[in-house]
Amino acid sequence: MNTSPAHEAQPYLRAATAGIRHHARSLPAQDRAADRVHLDVLHAHLTTLHQLLDQLADTTRPQNPAAGRHLATARTRLWQAATETHAAFHQLPTTTANSTECRPEQLPEGPTVLTICQRHLAAGHIIRRKTTPTDLRAHTTACVR
């Protein structure tokens, strides 16, 4: 059982939240469009938070089904946000020809560990196992160009 005070709980999650808050505040005042690197990092945050909510929904549901359902709904909404971020990533111009196509098997221009498409595909496996098409409404798990 976790007996730590609320203010000491989850220090890494608190640090991540503070980092995102700082980033949002430090964006330039002028209108600056998002770039592919920015969306790749944002997508990484969304999919990681999606995984966290997935775990929390699974562990919460047996003891508190109503809270577990709300967490599962939040997980689905995060997936939808990640899907739209992934689609926006592919709409932005690149420096190489045909690099806007989704190719999860290749490492086109992102980090060599895991590209946005590979990350999105991996997160898609979770959502497909735990939701129905109706839950996702009009959103798909396929790459959108």
PDB file of C-alpha atoms in Angstrom:
ATOM      1  CA  MET A   1       0.000   0.000   0.000  1.00  0.00           C
ATOM      2  CA  ASN A   2       1.290   3.463  -0.903  1.00  0.00           C
ATOM      3  CA  THR A   3       1.678   5.538   2.258  1.00  0.00           C
ATOM      4  CA  SER A   4       3.586   8.517   0.825  1.00  0.00           C
ATOM      5  CA  PRO A   5       1.973  11.948   1.110  1.00  0.00           C
ATOM      6  CA  ALA A   6       0.119  13.230  -1.952  1.00  0.00           C
ATOM      7  CA  HIS A   7       2.704  15.942  -2.597  1.00  0.00           C
ATOM      8  CA  GLU A   8       5.475  13.294  -2.883  1.00  0.00           C
ATOM      9  CA  ALA A   9       3.512  10.862  -5.039  1.00  0.00           C
ATOM     10  CA  GLN A  10       4.549  10.223  -8.612  1.00  0.00           C
ATOM     11  CA  PRO A  11       7.574  12.581  -8.801  1.00  0.00           C
ATOM     12  CA  TYR A  12       8.404  11.700 -12.398  1.00  0.00           C
ATOM     13  CA  LEU A  13       4.858  12.295 -13.572  1.00  0.00           C
ATOM     14  CA  ARG A  14       4.861  15.649 -11.788  1.00  0.00           C
ATOM     15  CA  ALA A  15       8.162  16.537 -13.465  1.00  0.00           C
ATOM     16  CA  ALA A  16       6.801  15.593 -16.895  1.00  0.00           C
ATOM     17  CA  THR A  17       3.720  17.739 -16.296  1.00  0.00           C
ATOM     18  CA  ALA A  18       5.907  20.655 -15.220  1.00  0.00           C
ATOM     19  CA  GLY A  19       8.034  20.215 -18.343  1.00  0.00           C
ATOM     20  CA  ILE A  20       5.014  20.293 -20.641  1.00  0.00           C
ATOM     21  CA  ARG A  21       3.613  23.313 -18.787  1.00  0.00           C
ATOM     22  CA  HIS A  22       6.961  25.112 -19.139  1.00  0.00           C
ATOM     23  CA  HIS A  23       7.120  24.251 -22.840  1.00  0.00           C
ATOM     24  CA  ALA A  24       3.599  25.578 -23.451  1.00  0.00           C
ATOM     25  CA  ARG A  25       4.415  28.837 -21.646  1.00  0.00           C
ATOM     26  CA  SER A  26       7.729  29.313 -23.427  1.00  0.00           C
ATOM     27  CA  LEU A  27       6.375  29.011 -26.965  1.00  0.00           C
ATOM     28  CA  PRO A  28       7.013  32.220 -28.886  1.00  0.00           C
ATOM     29  CA  ALA A  29       4.261  34.822 -28.761  1.00  0.00           C
ATOM     30  CA  GLN A  30       4.198  35.141 -32.548  1.00  0.00           C
ATOM     31  CA  ASP A  31       2.324  32.591 -34.606  1.00  0.00           C
ATOM     32  CA  ARG A  32       4.729  29.729 -35.206  1.00  0.00           C
ATOM     33  CA  ALA A  33       3.546  26.590 -36.917  1.00  0.00           C
ATOM     34  CA  ALA A  34       4.369  23.192 -35.496  1.00  0.00           C
ATOM     35  CA  ASP A  35       7.175  21.269 -37.155  1.00  0.00           C
ATOM     36  CA  ARG A  36       7.668  17.532 -37.553  1.00  0.00           C
ATOM     37  CA  VAL A  37      10.130  17.252 -34.660  1.00  0.00           C
ATOM     38  CA  HIS A  38       7.702  19.021 -32.318  1.00  0.00           C
ATOM     39  CA  LEU A  39       4.821  16.735 -33.326  1.00  0.00           C
ATOM     40  CA  ASP A  40       7.003  13.639 -32.999  1.00  0.00           C
ATOM     41  CA  VAL A  41       7.863  14.530 -29.402  1.00  0.00           C
ATOM     42  CA  LEU A  42       4.256  15.457 -28.623  1.00  0.00           C
ATOM     43  CA  HIS A  43       3.092  12.142 -30.091  1.00  0.00           C
ATOM     44  CA  ALA A  44       5.583  10.327 -27.848  1.00  0.00           C
ATOM     45  CA  HIS A  45       4.058  12.050 -24.804  1.00  0.00           C
ATOM     46  CA  LEU A  46       0.523  11.189 -25.886  1.00  0.00           C
ATOM     47  CA  THR A  47       1.260   7.530 -26.523  1.00  0.00           C
ATOM     48  CA  THR A  48       3.144   7.170 -23.233  1.00  0.00           C
ATOM     49  CA  LEU A  49       0.269   8.762 -21.352  1.00  0.00           C
ATOM     50  CA  HIS A  50      -2.058   6.427 -23.278  1.00  0.00           C
ATOM     51  CA  GLN A  51      -0.096   3.431 -21.971  1.00  0.00           C
ATOM     52  CA  LEU A  52      -0.253   4.776 -18.414  1.00  0.00           C
ATOM     53  CA  LEU A  53      -4.022   5.261 -18.589  1.00  0.00           C
ATOM     54  CA  ASP A  54      -4.373   1.772 -20.059  1.00  0.00           C
ATOM     55  CA  GLN A  55      -2.559   0.275 -17.075  1.00  0.00           C
ATOM     56  CA  LEU A  56      -4.536   2.386 -14.598  1.00  0.00           C
ATOM     57  CA  ALA A  57      -7.856   1.456 -16.215  1.00  0.00           C
ATOM     58  CA  ASP A  58      -6.994  -2.244 -16.046  1.00  0.00           C
ATOM     59  CA  THR A  59      -5.944  -2.148 -12.398  1.00  0.00           C
ATOM     60  CA  THR A  60      -8.721   0.185 -11.237  1.00  0.00           C
ATOM     61  CA  ARG A  61     -11.673  -1.515 -12.918  1.00  0.00           C
ATOM     62  CA  PRO A  62     -11.842  -4.640 -10.663  1.00  0.00           C
ATOM     63  CA  GLN A  63     -12.041  -2.572  -7.466  1.00  0.00           C
ATOM     64  CA  ASN A  64     -14.011   0.360  -8.849  1.00  0.00           C
ATOM     65  CA  PRO A  65     -15.733  -0.399 -12.178  1.00  0.00           C
ATOM     66  CA  ALA A  66     -17.130   3.112 -12.678  1.00  0.00           C
ATOM     67  CA  ALA A  67     -13.744   4.781 -12.218  1.00  0.00           C
ATOM     68  CA  GLY A  68     -12.156   2.137 -14.455  1.00  0.00           C
ATOM     69  CA  ARG A  69     -14.652   2.916 -17.225  1.00  0.00           C
ATOM     70  CA  HIS A  70     -13.828   6.625 -16.992  1.00  0.00           C
ATOM     71  CA  LEU A  71     -10.120   5.872 -17.209  1.00  0.00           C
ATOM     72  CA  ALA A  72     -10.773   3.622 -20.225  1.00  0.00           C
ATOM     73  CA  THR A  73     -12.686   6.465 -21.879  1.00  0.00           C
ATOM     74  CA  ALA A  74      -9.774   8.822 -21.185  1.00  0.00           C
ATOM     75  CA  ARG A  75      -7.433   6.247 -22.746  1.00  0.00           C
ATOM     76  CA  THR A  76      -9.593   6.207 -25.879  1.00  0.00           C
ATOM     77  CA  ARG A  77      -9.631  10.002 -26.108  1.00  0.00           C
ATOM     78  CA  LEU A  78      -5.846  10.090 -25.796  1.00  0.00           C
ATOM     79  CA  TRP A  79      -5.623   7.597 -28.635  1.00  0.00           C
ATOM     80  CA  GLN A  80      -7.768   9.914 -30.744  1.00  0.00           C
ATOM     81  CA  ALA A  81      -5.456  12.830 -29.910  1.00  0.00           C
ATOM     82  CA  ALA A  82      -2.422  10.728 -30.843  1.00  0.00           C
ATOM     83  CA  THR A  83      -4.076   9.700 -34.124  1.00  0.00           C
ATOM     84  CA  GLU A  84      -4.732  13.308 -35.081  1.00  0.00           C
ATOM     85  CA  THR A  85      -1.195  14.329 -34.089  1.00  0.00           C
ATOM     86  CA  HIS A  86       0.171  11.494 -36.229  1.00  0.00           C
ATOM     87  CA  ALA A  87      -1.970  12.631 -39.161  1.00  0.00           C
ATOM     88  CA  ALA A  88      -0.796  16.233 -38.731  1.00  0.00           C
ATOM     89  CA  PHE A  89       2.815  15.032 -38.704  1.00  0.00           C
ATOM     90  CA  HIS A  90       2.314  13.505 -42.147  1.00  0.00           C
ATOM     91  CA  GLN A  91       0.727  16.670 -43.513  1.00  0.00           C
ATOM     92  CA  LEU A  92       3.786  18.819 -42.779  1.00  0.00           C
ATOM     93  CA  PRO A  93       6.411  19.289 -45.480  1.00  0.00           C
ATOM     94  CA  THR A  94       9.707  17.413 -45.318  1.00  0.00           C
ATOM     95  CA  THR A  95      13.129  17.820 -46.834  1.00  0.00           C
ATOM     96  CA  THR A  96      13.025  14.568 -48.814  1.00  0.00           C
ATOM     97  CA  ALA A  97      10.650  13.429 -51.533  1.00  0.00           C
ATOM     98  CA  ASN A  98       7.859  11.011 -50.556  1.00  0.00           C
ATOM     99  CA  SER A  99       8.796  11.204 -46.885  1.00  0.00           C
ATOM    100  CA  THR A 100       5.270  12.204 -45.904  1.00  0.00           C
ATOM    101  CA  GLU A 101       4.125   8.625 -46.512  1.00  0.00           C
ATOM    102  CA  CYS A 102       3.661   6.447 -43.470  1.00  0.00           C
ATOM    103  CA  ARG A 103       6.235   3.666 -43.465  1.00  0.00           C
ATOM    104  CA  PRO A 104       6.468   2.100 -40.017  1.00  0.00           C
ATOM    105  CA  GLU A 105       8.972  -0.494 -41.239  1.00  0.00           C
ATOM    106  CA  GLN A 106      11.521   2.191 -42.124  1.00  0.00           C
ATOM    107  CA  LEU A 107      13.398   4.760 -40.108  1.00  0.00           C
ATOM    108  CA  PRO A 108      12.846   7.801 -42.334  1.00  0.00           C
ATOM    109  CA  GLU A 109      13.977  10.869 -40.437  1.00  0.00           C
ATOM    110  CA  GLY A 110      13.068  10.603 -36.810  1.00  0.00           C
ATOM    111  CA  PRO A 111      14.889   9.063 -33.904  1.00  0.00           C
ATOM    112  CA  THR A 112      16.559   5.805 -34.790  1.00  0.00           C
ATOM    113  CA  VAL A 113      15.019   3.980 -31.828  1.00  0.00           C
ATOM    114  CA  LEU A 114      11.375   4.318 -32.825  1.00  0.00           C
ATOM    115  CA  THR A 115       9.747   6.506 -35.447  1.00  0.00           C
ATOM    116  CA  ILE A 116       6.374   8.139 -34.972  1.00  0.00           C
ATOM    117  CA  CYS A 117       4.767   5.575 -37.288  1.00  0.00           C
ATOM    118  CA  GLN A 118       6.234   2.610 -35.409  1.00  0.00           C
ATOM    119  CA  ARG A 119       5.187   4.146 -32.091  1.00  0.00           C
ATOM    120  CA  HIS A 120       1.692   4.778 -33.428  1.00  0.00           C
ATOM    121  CA  LEU A 121       1.412   1.233 -34.727  1.00  0.00           C
ATOM    122  CA  ALA A 122       2.483  -0.179 -31.343  1.00  0.00           C
ATOM    123  CA  ALA A 123      -0.056   1.977 -29.491  1.00  0.00           C
ATOM    124  CA  GLY A 124      -2.689   0.941 -32.017  1.00  0.00           C
ATOM    125  CA  HIS A 125      -2.370  -2.676 -30.923  1.00  0.00           C
ATOM    126  CA  ILE A 126      -3.478  -1.719 -27.411  1.00  0.00           C
ATOM    127  CA  ILE A 127      -6.475   0.271 -28.576  1.00  0.00           C
ATOM    128  CA  ARG A 128      -7.626  -2.423 -31.021  1.00  0.00           C
ATOM    129  CA  ARG A 129      -7.612  -5.070 -28.285  1.00  0.00           C
ATOM    130  CA  LYS A 130      -9.585  -2.998 -25.806  1.00  0.00           C
ATOM    131  CA  THR A 131     -12.062  -0.897 -27.760  1.00  0.00           C
ATOM    132  CA  THR A 132     -14.720  -1.342 -30.372  1.00  0.00           C
ATOM    133  CA  PRO A 133     -15.044   0.656 -33.597  1.00  0.00           C
ATOM    134  CA  THR A 134     -18.021   2.413 -32.022  1.00  0.00           C
ATOM    135  CA  ASP A 135     -15.828   3.544 -29.118  1.00  0.00           C
ATOM    136  CA  LEU A 136     -13.431   5.118 -31.568  1.00  0.00           C
ATOM    137  CA  ARG A 137     -16.223   6.753 -33.570  1.00  0.00           C
ATOM    138  CA  ALA A 138     -14.877   8.001 -36.895  1.00  0.00           C
ATOM    139  CA  HIS A 139     -11.219   7.636 -35.937  1.00  0.00           C
ATOM    140  CA  THR A 140      -9.074   4.945 -37.525  1.00  0.00           C
ATOM    141  CA  THR A 141      -5.763   3.403 -36.583  1.00  0.00           C
ATOM    142  CA  ALA A 142      -4.367   3.540 -40.113  1.00  0.00           C
ATOM    143  CA  CYS A 143      -1.800   6.075 -41.194  1.00  0.00           C
ATOM    144  CA  VAL A 144      -3.393   9.103 -42.830  1.00  0.00           C
ATOM    145  CA  ARG A 145      -1.509  10.923 -45.541  1.00  0.00           C
TER     146      ARG A 145
END
